[in-house]
CSV table of C-alpha atoms in Angstrom, one decimal:
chain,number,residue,atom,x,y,z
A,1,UNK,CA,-20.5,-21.5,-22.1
A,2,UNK,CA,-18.5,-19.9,-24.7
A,3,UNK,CA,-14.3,-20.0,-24.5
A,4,UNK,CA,-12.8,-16.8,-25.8
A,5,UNK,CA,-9.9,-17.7,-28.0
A,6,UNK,CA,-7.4,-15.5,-30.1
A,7,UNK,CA,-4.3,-15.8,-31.0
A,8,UNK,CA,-2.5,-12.1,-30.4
A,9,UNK,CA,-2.3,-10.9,-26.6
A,10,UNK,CA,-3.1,-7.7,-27.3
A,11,UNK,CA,-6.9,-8.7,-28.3
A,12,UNK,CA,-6.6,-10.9,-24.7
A,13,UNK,CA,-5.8,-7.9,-22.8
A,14,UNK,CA,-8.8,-6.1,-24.2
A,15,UNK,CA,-11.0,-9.5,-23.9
A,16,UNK,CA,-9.5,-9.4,-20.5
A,17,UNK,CA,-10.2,-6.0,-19.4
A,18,UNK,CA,-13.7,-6.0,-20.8
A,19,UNK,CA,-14.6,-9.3,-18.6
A,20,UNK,CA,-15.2,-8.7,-14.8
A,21,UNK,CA,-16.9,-5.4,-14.0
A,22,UNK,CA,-14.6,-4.4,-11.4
A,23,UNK,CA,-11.2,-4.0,-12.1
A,24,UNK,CA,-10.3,-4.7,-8.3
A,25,UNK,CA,-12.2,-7.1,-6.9
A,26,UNK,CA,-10.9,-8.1,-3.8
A,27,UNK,CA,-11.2,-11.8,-2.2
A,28,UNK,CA,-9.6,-15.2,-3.1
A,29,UNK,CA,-12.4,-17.3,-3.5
A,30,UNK,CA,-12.9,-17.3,-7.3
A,31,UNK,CA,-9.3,-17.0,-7.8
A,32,UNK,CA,-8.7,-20.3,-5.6
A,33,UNK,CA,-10.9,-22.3,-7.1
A,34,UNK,CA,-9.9,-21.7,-10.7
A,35,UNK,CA,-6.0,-22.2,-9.1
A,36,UNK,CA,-7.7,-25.4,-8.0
A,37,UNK,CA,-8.9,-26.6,-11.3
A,38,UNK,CA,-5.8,-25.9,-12.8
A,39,UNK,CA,-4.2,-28.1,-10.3
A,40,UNK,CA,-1.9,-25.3,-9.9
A,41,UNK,CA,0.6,-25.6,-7.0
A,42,UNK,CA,4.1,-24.4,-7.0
A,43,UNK,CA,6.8,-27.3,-6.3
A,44,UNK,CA,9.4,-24.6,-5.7
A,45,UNK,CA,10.1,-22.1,-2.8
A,46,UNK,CA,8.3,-18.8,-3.6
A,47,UNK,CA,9.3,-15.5,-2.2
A,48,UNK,CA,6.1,-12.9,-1.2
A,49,UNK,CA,6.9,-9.3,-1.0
A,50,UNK,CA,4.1,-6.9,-0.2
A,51,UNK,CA,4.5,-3.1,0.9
A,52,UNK,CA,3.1,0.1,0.1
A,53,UNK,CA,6.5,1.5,-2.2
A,54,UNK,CA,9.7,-0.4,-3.1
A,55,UNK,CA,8.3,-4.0,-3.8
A,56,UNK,CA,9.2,-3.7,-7.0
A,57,UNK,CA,12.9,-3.2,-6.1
A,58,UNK,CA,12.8,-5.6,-3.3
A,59,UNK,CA,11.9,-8.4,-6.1
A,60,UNK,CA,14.9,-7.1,-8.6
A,61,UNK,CA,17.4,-7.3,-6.3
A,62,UNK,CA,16.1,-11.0,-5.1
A,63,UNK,CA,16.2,-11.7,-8.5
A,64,UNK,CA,19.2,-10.6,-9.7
A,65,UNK,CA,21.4,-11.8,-6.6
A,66,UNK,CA,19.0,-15.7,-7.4
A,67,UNK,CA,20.2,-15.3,-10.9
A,68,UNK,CA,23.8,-14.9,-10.1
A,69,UNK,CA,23.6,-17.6,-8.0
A,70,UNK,CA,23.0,-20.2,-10.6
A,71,UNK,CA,18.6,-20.2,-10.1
A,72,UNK,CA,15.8,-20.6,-12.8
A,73,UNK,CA,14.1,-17.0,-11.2
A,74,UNK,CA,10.5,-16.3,-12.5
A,75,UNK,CA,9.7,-12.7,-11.5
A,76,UNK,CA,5.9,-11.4,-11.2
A,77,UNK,CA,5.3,-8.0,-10.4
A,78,UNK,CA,3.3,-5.1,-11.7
A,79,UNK,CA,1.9,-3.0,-13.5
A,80,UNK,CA,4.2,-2.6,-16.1
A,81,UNK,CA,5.6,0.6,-18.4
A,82,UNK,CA,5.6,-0.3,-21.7
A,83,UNK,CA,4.6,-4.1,-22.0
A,84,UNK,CA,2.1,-6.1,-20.6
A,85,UNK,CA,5.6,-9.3,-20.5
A,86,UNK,CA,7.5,-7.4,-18.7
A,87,UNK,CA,5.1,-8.6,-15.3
A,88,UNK,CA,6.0,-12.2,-16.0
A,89,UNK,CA,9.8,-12.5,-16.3
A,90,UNK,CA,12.3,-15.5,-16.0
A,91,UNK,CA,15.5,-15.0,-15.5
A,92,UNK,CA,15.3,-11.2,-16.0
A,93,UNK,CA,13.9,-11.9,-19.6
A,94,UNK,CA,9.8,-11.0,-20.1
A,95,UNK,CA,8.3,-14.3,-21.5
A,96,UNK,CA,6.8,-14.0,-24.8
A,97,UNK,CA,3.2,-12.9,-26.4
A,98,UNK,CA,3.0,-16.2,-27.1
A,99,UNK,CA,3.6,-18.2,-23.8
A,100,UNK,CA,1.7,-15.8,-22.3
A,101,UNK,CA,-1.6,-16.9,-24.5
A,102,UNK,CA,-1.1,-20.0,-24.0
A,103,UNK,CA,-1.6,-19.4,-19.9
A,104,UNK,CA,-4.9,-17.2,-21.1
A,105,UNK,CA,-5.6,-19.7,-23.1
A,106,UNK,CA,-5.6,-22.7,-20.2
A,107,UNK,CA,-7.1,-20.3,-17.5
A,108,UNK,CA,-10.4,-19.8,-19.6
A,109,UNK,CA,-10.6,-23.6,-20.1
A,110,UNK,CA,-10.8,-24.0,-16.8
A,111,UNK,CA,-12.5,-21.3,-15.2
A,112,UNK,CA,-15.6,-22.2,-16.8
A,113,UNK,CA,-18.3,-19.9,-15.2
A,114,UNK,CA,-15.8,-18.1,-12.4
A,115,UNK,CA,-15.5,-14.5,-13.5
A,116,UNK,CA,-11.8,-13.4,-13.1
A,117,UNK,CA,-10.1,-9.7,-13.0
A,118,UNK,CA,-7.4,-8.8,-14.7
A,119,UNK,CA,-4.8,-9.0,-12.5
A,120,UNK,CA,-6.1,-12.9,-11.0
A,121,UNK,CA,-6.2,-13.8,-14.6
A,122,UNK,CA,-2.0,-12.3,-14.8
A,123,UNK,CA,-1.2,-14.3,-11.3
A,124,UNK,CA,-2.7,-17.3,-12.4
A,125,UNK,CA,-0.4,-17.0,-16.3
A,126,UNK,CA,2.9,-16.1,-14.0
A,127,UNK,CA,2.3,-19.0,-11.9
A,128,UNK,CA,1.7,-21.3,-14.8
A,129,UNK,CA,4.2,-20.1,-16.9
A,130,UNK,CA,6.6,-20.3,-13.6
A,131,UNK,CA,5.9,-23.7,-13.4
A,132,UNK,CA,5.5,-24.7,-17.6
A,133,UNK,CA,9.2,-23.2,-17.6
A,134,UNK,CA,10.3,-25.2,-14.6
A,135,UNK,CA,11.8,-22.2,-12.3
A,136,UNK,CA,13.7,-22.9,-8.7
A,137,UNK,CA,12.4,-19.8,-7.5
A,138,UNK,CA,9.5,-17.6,-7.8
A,139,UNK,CA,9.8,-13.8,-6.6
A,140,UNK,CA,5.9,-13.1,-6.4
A,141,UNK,CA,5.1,-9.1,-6.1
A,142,UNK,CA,1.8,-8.6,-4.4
A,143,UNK,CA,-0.2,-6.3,-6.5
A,144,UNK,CA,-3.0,-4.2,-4.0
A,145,UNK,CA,-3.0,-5.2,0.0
A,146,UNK,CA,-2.2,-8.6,0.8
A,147,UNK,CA,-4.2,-10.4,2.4
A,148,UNK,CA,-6.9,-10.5,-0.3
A,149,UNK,CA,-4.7,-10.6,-2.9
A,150,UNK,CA,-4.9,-13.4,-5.6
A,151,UNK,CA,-0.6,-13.6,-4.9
A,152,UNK,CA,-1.6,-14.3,-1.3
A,153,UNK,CA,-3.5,-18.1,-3.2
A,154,UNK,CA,-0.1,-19.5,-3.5
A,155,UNK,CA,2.0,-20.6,-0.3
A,156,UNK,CA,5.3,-18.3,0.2
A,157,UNK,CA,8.5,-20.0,1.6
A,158,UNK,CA,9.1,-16.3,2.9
A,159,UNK,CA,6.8,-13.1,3.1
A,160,UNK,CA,8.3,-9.7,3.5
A,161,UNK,CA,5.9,-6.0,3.8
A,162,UNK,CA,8.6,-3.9,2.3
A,163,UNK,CA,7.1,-0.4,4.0
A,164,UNK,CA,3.9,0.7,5.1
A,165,UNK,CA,2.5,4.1,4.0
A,166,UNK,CA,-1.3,5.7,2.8
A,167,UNK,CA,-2.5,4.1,-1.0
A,168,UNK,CA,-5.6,3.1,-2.5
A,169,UNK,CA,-7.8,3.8,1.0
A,170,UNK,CA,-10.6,2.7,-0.5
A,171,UNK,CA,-9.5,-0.6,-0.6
A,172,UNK,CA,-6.8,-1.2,2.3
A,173,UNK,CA,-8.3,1.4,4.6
A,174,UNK,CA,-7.1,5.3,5.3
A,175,UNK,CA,-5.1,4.4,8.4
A,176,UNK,CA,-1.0,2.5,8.2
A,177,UNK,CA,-3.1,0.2,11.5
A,178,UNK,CA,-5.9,-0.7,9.1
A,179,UNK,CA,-3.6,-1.2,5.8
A,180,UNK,CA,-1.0,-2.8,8.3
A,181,UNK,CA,-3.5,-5.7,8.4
A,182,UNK,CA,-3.9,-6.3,4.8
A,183,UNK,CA,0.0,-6.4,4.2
A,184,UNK,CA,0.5,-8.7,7.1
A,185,UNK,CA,-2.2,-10.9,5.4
A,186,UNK,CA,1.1,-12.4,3.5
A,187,UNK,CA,2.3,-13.8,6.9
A,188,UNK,CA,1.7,-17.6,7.7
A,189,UNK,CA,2.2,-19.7,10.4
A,190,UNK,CA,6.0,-21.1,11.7
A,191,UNK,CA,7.2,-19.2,8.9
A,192,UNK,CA,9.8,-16.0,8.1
A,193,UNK,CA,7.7,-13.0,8.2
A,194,UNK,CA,9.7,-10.0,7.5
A,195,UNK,CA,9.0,-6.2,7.9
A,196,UNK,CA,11.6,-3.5,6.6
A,197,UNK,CA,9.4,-0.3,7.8
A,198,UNK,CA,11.4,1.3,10.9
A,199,UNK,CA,7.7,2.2,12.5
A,200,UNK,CA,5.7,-1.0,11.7
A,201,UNK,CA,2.4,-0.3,13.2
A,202,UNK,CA,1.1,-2.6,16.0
A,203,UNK,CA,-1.5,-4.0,14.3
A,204,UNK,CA,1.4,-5.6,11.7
A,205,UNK,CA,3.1,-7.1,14.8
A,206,UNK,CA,-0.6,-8.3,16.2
A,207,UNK,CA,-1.3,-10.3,13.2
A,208,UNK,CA,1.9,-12.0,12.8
A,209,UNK,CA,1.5,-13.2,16.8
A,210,UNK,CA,-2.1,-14.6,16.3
A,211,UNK,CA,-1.0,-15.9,13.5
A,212,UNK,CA,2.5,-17.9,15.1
A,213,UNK,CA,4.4,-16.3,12.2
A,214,UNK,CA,8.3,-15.8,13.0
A,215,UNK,CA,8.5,-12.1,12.7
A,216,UNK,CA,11.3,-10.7,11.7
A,217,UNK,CA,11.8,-6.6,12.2
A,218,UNK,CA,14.5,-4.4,10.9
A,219,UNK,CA,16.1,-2.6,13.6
A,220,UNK,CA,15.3,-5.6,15.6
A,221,UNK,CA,16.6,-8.7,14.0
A,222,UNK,CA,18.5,-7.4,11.0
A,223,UNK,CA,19.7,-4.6,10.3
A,224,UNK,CA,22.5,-2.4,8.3
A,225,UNK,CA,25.3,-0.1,9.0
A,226,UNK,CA,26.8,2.5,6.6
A,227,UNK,CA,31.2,1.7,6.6
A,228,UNK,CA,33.6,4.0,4.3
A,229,UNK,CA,32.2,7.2,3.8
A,230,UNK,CA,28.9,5.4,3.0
A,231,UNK,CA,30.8,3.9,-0.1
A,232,UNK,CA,29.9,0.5,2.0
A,233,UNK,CA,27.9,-0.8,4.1
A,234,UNK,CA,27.8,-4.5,6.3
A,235,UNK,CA,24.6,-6.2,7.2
A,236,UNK,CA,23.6,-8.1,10.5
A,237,UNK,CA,21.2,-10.5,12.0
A,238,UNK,CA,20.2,-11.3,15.2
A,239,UNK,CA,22.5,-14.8,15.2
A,240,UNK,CA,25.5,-12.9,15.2
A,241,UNK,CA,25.7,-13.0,11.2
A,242,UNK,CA,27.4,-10.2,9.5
A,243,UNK,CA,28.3,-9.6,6.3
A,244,UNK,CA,31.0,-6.7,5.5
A,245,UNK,CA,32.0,-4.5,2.9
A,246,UNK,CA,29.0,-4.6,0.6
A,247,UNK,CA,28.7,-2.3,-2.3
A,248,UNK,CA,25.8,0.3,-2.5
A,249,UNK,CA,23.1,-1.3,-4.9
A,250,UNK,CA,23.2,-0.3,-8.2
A,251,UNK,CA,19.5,1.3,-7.5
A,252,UNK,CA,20.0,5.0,-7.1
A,253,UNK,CA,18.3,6.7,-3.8
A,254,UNK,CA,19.3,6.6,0.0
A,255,UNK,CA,16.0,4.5,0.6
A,256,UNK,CA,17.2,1.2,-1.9
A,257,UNK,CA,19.9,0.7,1.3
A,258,UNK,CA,16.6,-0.4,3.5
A,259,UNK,CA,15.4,-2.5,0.6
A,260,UNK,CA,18.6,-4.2,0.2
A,261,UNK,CA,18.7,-5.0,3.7
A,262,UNK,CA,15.5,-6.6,3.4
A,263,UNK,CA,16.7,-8.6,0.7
A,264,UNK,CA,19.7,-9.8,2.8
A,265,UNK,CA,17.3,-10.7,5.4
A,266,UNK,CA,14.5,-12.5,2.7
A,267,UNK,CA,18.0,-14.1,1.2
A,268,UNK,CA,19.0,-15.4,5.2
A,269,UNK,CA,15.5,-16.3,5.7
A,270,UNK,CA,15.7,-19.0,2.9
A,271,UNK,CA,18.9,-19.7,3.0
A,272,UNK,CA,18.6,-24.1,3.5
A,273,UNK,CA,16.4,-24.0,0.4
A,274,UNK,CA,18.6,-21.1,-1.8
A,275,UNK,CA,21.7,-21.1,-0.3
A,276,UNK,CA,23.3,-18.2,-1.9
A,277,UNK,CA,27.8,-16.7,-1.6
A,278,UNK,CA,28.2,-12.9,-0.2
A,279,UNK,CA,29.8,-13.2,-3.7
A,280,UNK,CA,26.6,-13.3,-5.1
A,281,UNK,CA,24.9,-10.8,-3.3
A,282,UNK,CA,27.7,-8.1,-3.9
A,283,UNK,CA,27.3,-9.2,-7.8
A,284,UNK,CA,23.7,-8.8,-7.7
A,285,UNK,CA,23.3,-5.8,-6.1
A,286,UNK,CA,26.1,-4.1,-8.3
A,287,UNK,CA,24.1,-5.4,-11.3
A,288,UNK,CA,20.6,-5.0,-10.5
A,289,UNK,CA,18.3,-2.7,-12.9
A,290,UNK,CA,15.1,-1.8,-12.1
A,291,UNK,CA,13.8,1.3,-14.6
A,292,UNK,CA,11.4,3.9,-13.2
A,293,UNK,CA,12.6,4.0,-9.6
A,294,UNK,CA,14.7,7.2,-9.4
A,295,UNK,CA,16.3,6.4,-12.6
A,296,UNK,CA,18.3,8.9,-13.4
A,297,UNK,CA,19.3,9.2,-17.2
A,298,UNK,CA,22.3,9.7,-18.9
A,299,UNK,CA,23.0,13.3,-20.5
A,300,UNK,CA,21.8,16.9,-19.6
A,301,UNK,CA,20.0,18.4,-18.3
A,302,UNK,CA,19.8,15.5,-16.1
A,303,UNK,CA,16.1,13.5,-16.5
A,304,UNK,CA,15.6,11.6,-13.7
A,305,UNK,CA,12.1,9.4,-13.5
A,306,UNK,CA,10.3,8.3,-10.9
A,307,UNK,CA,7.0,6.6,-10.6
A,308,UNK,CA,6.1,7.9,-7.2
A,309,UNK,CA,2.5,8.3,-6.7
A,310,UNK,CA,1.7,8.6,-3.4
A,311,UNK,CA,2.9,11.1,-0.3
A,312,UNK,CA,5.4,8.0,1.1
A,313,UNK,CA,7.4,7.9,-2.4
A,314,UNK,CA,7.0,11.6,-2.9
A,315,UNK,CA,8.9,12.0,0.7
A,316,UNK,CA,11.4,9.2,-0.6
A,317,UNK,CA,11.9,11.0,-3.4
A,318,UNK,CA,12.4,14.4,-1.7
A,319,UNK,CA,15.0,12.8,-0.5
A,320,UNK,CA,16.8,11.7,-3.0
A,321,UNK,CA,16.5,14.4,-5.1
A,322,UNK,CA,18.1,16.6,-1.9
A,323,UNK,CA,21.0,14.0,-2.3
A,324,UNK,CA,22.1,15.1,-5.8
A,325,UNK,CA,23.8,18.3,-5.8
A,326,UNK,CA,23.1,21.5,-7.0
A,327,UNK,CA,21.0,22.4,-9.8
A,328,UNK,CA,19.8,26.1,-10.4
A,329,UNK,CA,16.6,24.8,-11.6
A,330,UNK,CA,14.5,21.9,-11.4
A,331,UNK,CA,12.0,21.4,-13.8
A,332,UNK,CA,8.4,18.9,-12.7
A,333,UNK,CA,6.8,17.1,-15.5
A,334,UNK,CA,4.3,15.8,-13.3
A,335,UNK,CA,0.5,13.4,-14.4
A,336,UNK,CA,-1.6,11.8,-11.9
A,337,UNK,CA,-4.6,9.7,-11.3
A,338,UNK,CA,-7.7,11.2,-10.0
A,339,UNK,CA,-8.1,8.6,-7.0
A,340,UNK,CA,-4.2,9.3,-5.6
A,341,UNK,CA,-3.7,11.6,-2.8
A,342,UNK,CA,-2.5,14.7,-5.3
A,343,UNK,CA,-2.3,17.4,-2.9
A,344,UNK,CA,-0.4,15.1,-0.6
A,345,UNK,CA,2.2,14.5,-3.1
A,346,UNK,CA,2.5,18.1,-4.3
A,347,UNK,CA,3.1,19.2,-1.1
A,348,UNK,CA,6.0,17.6,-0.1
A,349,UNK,CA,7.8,18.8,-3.4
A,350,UNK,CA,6.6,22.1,-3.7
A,351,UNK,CA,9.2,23.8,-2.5
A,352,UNK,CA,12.2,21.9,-4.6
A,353,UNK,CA,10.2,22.2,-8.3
A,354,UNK,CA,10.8,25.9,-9.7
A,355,UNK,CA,8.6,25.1,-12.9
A,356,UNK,CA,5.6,22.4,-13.1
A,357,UNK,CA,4.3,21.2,-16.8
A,358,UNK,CA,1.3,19.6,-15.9
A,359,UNK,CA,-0.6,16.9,-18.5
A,360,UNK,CA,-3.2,14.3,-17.6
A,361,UNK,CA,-1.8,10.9,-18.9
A,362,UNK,CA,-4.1,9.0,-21.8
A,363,UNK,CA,-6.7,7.2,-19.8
A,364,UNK,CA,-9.9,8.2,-18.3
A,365,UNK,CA,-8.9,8.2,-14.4
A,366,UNK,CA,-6.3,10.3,-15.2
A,367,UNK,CA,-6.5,13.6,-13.2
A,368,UNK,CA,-6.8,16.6,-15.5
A,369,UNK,CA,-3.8,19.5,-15.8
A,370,UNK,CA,-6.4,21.7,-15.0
A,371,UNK,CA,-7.2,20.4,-12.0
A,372,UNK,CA,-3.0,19.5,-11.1
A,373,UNK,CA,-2.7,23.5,-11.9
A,374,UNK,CA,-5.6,24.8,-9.3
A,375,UNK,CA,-3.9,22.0,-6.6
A,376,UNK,CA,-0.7,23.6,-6.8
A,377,UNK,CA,-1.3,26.8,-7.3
A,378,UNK,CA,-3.8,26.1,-4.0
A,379,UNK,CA,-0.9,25.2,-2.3
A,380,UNK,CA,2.1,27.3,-3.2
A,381,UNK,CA,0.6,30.5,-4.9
A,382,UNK,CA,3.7,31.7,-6.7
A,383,UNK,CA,4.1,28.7,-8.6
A,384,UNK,CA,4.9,29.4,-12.1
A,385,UNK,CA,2.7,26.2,-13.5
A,386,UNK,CA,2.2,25.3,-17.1
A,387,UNK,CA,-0.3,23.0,-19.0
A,388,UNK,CA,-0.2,20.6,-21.7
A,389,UNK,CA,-2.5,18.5,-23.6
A,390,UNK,CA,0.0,15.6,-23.4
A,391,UNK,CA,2.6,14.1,-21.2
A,392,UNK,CA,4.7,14.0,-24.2
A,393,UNK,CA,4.4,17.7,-25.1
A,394,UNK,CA,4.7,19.1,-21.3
A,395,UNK,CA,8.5,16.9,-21.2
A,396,UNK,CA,9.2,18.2,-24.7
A,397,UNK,CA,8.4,22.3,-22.9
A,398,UNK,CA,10.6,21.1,-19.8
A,399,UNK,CA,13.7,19.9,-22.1
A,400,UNK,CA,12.9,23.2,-24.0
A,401,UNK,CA,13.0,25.3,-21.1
A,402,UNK,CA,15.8,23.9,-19.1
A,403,UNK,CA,19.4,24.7,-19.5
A,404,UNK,CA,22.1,22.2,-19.3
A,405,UNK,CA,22.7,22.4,-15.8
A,406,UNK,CA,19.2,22.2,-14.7
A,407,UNK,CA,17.3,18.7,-14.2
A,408,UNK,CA,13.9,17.7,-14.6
A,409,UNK,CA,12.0,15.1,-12.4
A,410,UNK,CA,9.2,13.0,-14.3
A,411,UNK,CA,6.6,11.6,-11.8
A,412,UNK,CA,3.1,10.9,-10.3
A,413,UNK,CA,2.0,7.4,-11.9
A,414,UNK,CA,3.6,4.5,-13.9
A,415,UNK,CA,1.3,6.5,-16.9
A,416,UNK,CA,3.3,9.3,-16.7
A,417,UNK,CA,7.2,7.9,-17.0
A,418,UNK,CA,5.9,5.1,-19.6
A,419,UNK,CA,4.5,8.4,-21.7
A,420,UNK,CA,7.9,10.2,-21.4
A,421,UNK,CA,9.5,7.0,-22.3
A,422,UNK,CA,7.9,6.3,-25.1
A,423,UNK,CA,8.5,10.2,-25.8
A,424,UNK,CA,12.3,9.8,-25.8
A,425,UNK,CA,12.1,6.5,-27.8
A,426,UNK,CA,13.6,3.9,-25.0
């Protein structure tokens, strides 16, 4: 068998992506056995988050309050905006080209004839790079599910399912029961299982009885309260704890309050292994950054970006954008992928966007702005809709069309915020 070798990790990530046929293949055999060969076992506590939307800002504010604390943090999650290093992270900082070759590198020296995805061949570099590096912690973002998923081969301390909402049904299923059951697949036995949905479906709670996991539910056994004209709130768990005058995290939108609760809760939950001070937490969660997730950007009009992509961030963001005051107009610069829900995403914004520009982001699943147009116009008739041959160019016709006081909202995939991104220069 030959062993691919190269030495920049941009001719990996093509080697990489060229190498199993399907880019989501779900089940942990192959991925377990070339974990096996590695010998690769983590010798620290590791923190599992799964959920349909805010993982990703679950696993900054963990990391950040860890950091504070004093902790080695190694950070996985994905996909990433701009670079491939920013899924592997330790102590906030993406680990090099380098280090990350050097994972690829002992990954196809062991896998011999197992054929690996992309993403399995990523979890297995975080994990080996987490442990190279000698981290006390490893925040592990589950990438598609759970319960198949090749984060799901390495043993948490603590597993949280952040939310539960409708994504990739062709994988998880196109019910929250069914996908319910993939998240939960995080859960193990005797252990802190978490859930920060208000309405976790039945099936979540099944699983985590048959399996003897200790379940803990928000609402239930932690919780939050909003103090000082929701300048503050305190958190609570269900041995009396509270803890008092914490400061909003530095994550805008009304939703990052239920993540942060979860964190308090994931932070309780391992609390003889990490012990960290309520000075920390407030610290952290005054410091956290976390781009992308209703990131709203210096200047006017205001930009704000968002990578929602499916109808349970589109209501989240809703939301949020309600929360901001009063803007005469706000513009859409909006690119999605063919396989999302589209029309269940436009509808819930319909009727706060005054002016779409429409683009399909570079890659071939990318939906076309032809076919965004006919969706919305489908839906709200009067739309005034406009089409571009580039994300870049339709956010260059929305900061040409607004006027200072408007604001124009960039979302519908990960694509489409690292395009405007990249557009502005960040």
């Amino acid at each position: 068998m030959s062993v691919f070798n190269a030495d920049g990790l941009t001719e990996w990530l093509s080697y990489l992506e060229s190498l199993h046929p399907i880019a989501i293949d779900m089940g942990l055999a192959r991925v377990t056995a070339v974990r096996d060969a590695m010998q690769l076992q983590a010798q620290f506590p590791v923190l599992t988050i799964a959920g349909t939307n805010g993982k990703g800002s679950v696993c900054a504010m963990l990391s950040q309050i860890l950091r504070t604390a004093g902790y080695k943090v190694g950070t996985y999650t994905s996909p990433h905006l701009l670079h491939y290093n920013e899924r592997i992270a330790i102590n906030g900082t993406p680990v090099t080209d380098a280090a990350i070759v050097d994972s690829f590198r002992a990954i196809e020296q062991a896998r011999g004839e197992i054929s690996l995805s992309y993403f399995e061949f990523g979890t297995l570099a975080a994990m080996h790079q987490f442990v190279a590096q000698g981290v006390d912690v490893a925040v592990m973002e589950v990438g598609l599910g759970g319960r198949l998923d090749a984060v799901n081969i390495f043993e948490p301390t603590v597993s949280a399912v952040v939310s539960v909402g409708i994504d990739h049904q062709s994988y998880l299923g196109d019910t929250r029961e069914k996908i319910a059951v993939e998240k939960a697949g995080v859960y193990r036995t005797g252990k802190p299982a978490l859930c920060a949905d208000p309405q976790p479906p039945q099936t979540l709670l099944d699983v985590a009885t048959e399996l003897g996991a200790d379940l803990r539910l928000i609402g239930r056994d932690f919780g939050f309260e909003m103090q000082v004209e929701g300048l503050q709130w305190s958190w609570w768990n269900r041995a009396g704890l509270r803890r008092h005058a914490l400061p909003l995290p530095a994550l805008r939108g009304k939703y990052q309050l239920n993540n942060a609760c979860l964190v308090l809760a994931v932070l309780d939950a391992c609390q003889a292994q990490l012990p960290v001070s309520l000075g920390d937490i407030k610290r952290g969660l005054l410091e956290v950054e976390w781009p992308a997730r209703f990131q709203v950007l210096p200047g006017r009009p205001t930009v704000v970006l968002d990578v929602a992509h499916n109808p349970h961030a589109a209501l989240v963001l809703k939301s949020s954008l309600d929360g901001m005051g009063f803007h005469p107009k706000t513009h859409a610069v909006l690119g999605m992928m063919q396989d999302k829900d589209i029309a269940g995403v436009i509808s819930l914004l319909a009727d706060r966007i005054d002016v779409w520009h429409v683009a399909a982001p570079a890659l071939p699943r990318a939906a076309s702005a032809a076919s965004l147009a006919e969706i919305i116009l489908k839906i709200s008739p009067q739309a005034r809709v406009e089409q571009y041959e580039t994300v870049a160019k339709a956010y260059q016709s929305a900061c040409n069309n607004a006027v200072e006081a408007d604001r124009i909202v960039v979302f519908g995939s990960f694509f489409t915020v690292a395009e405007v991104m990249v557009a502005r220069g960040q």
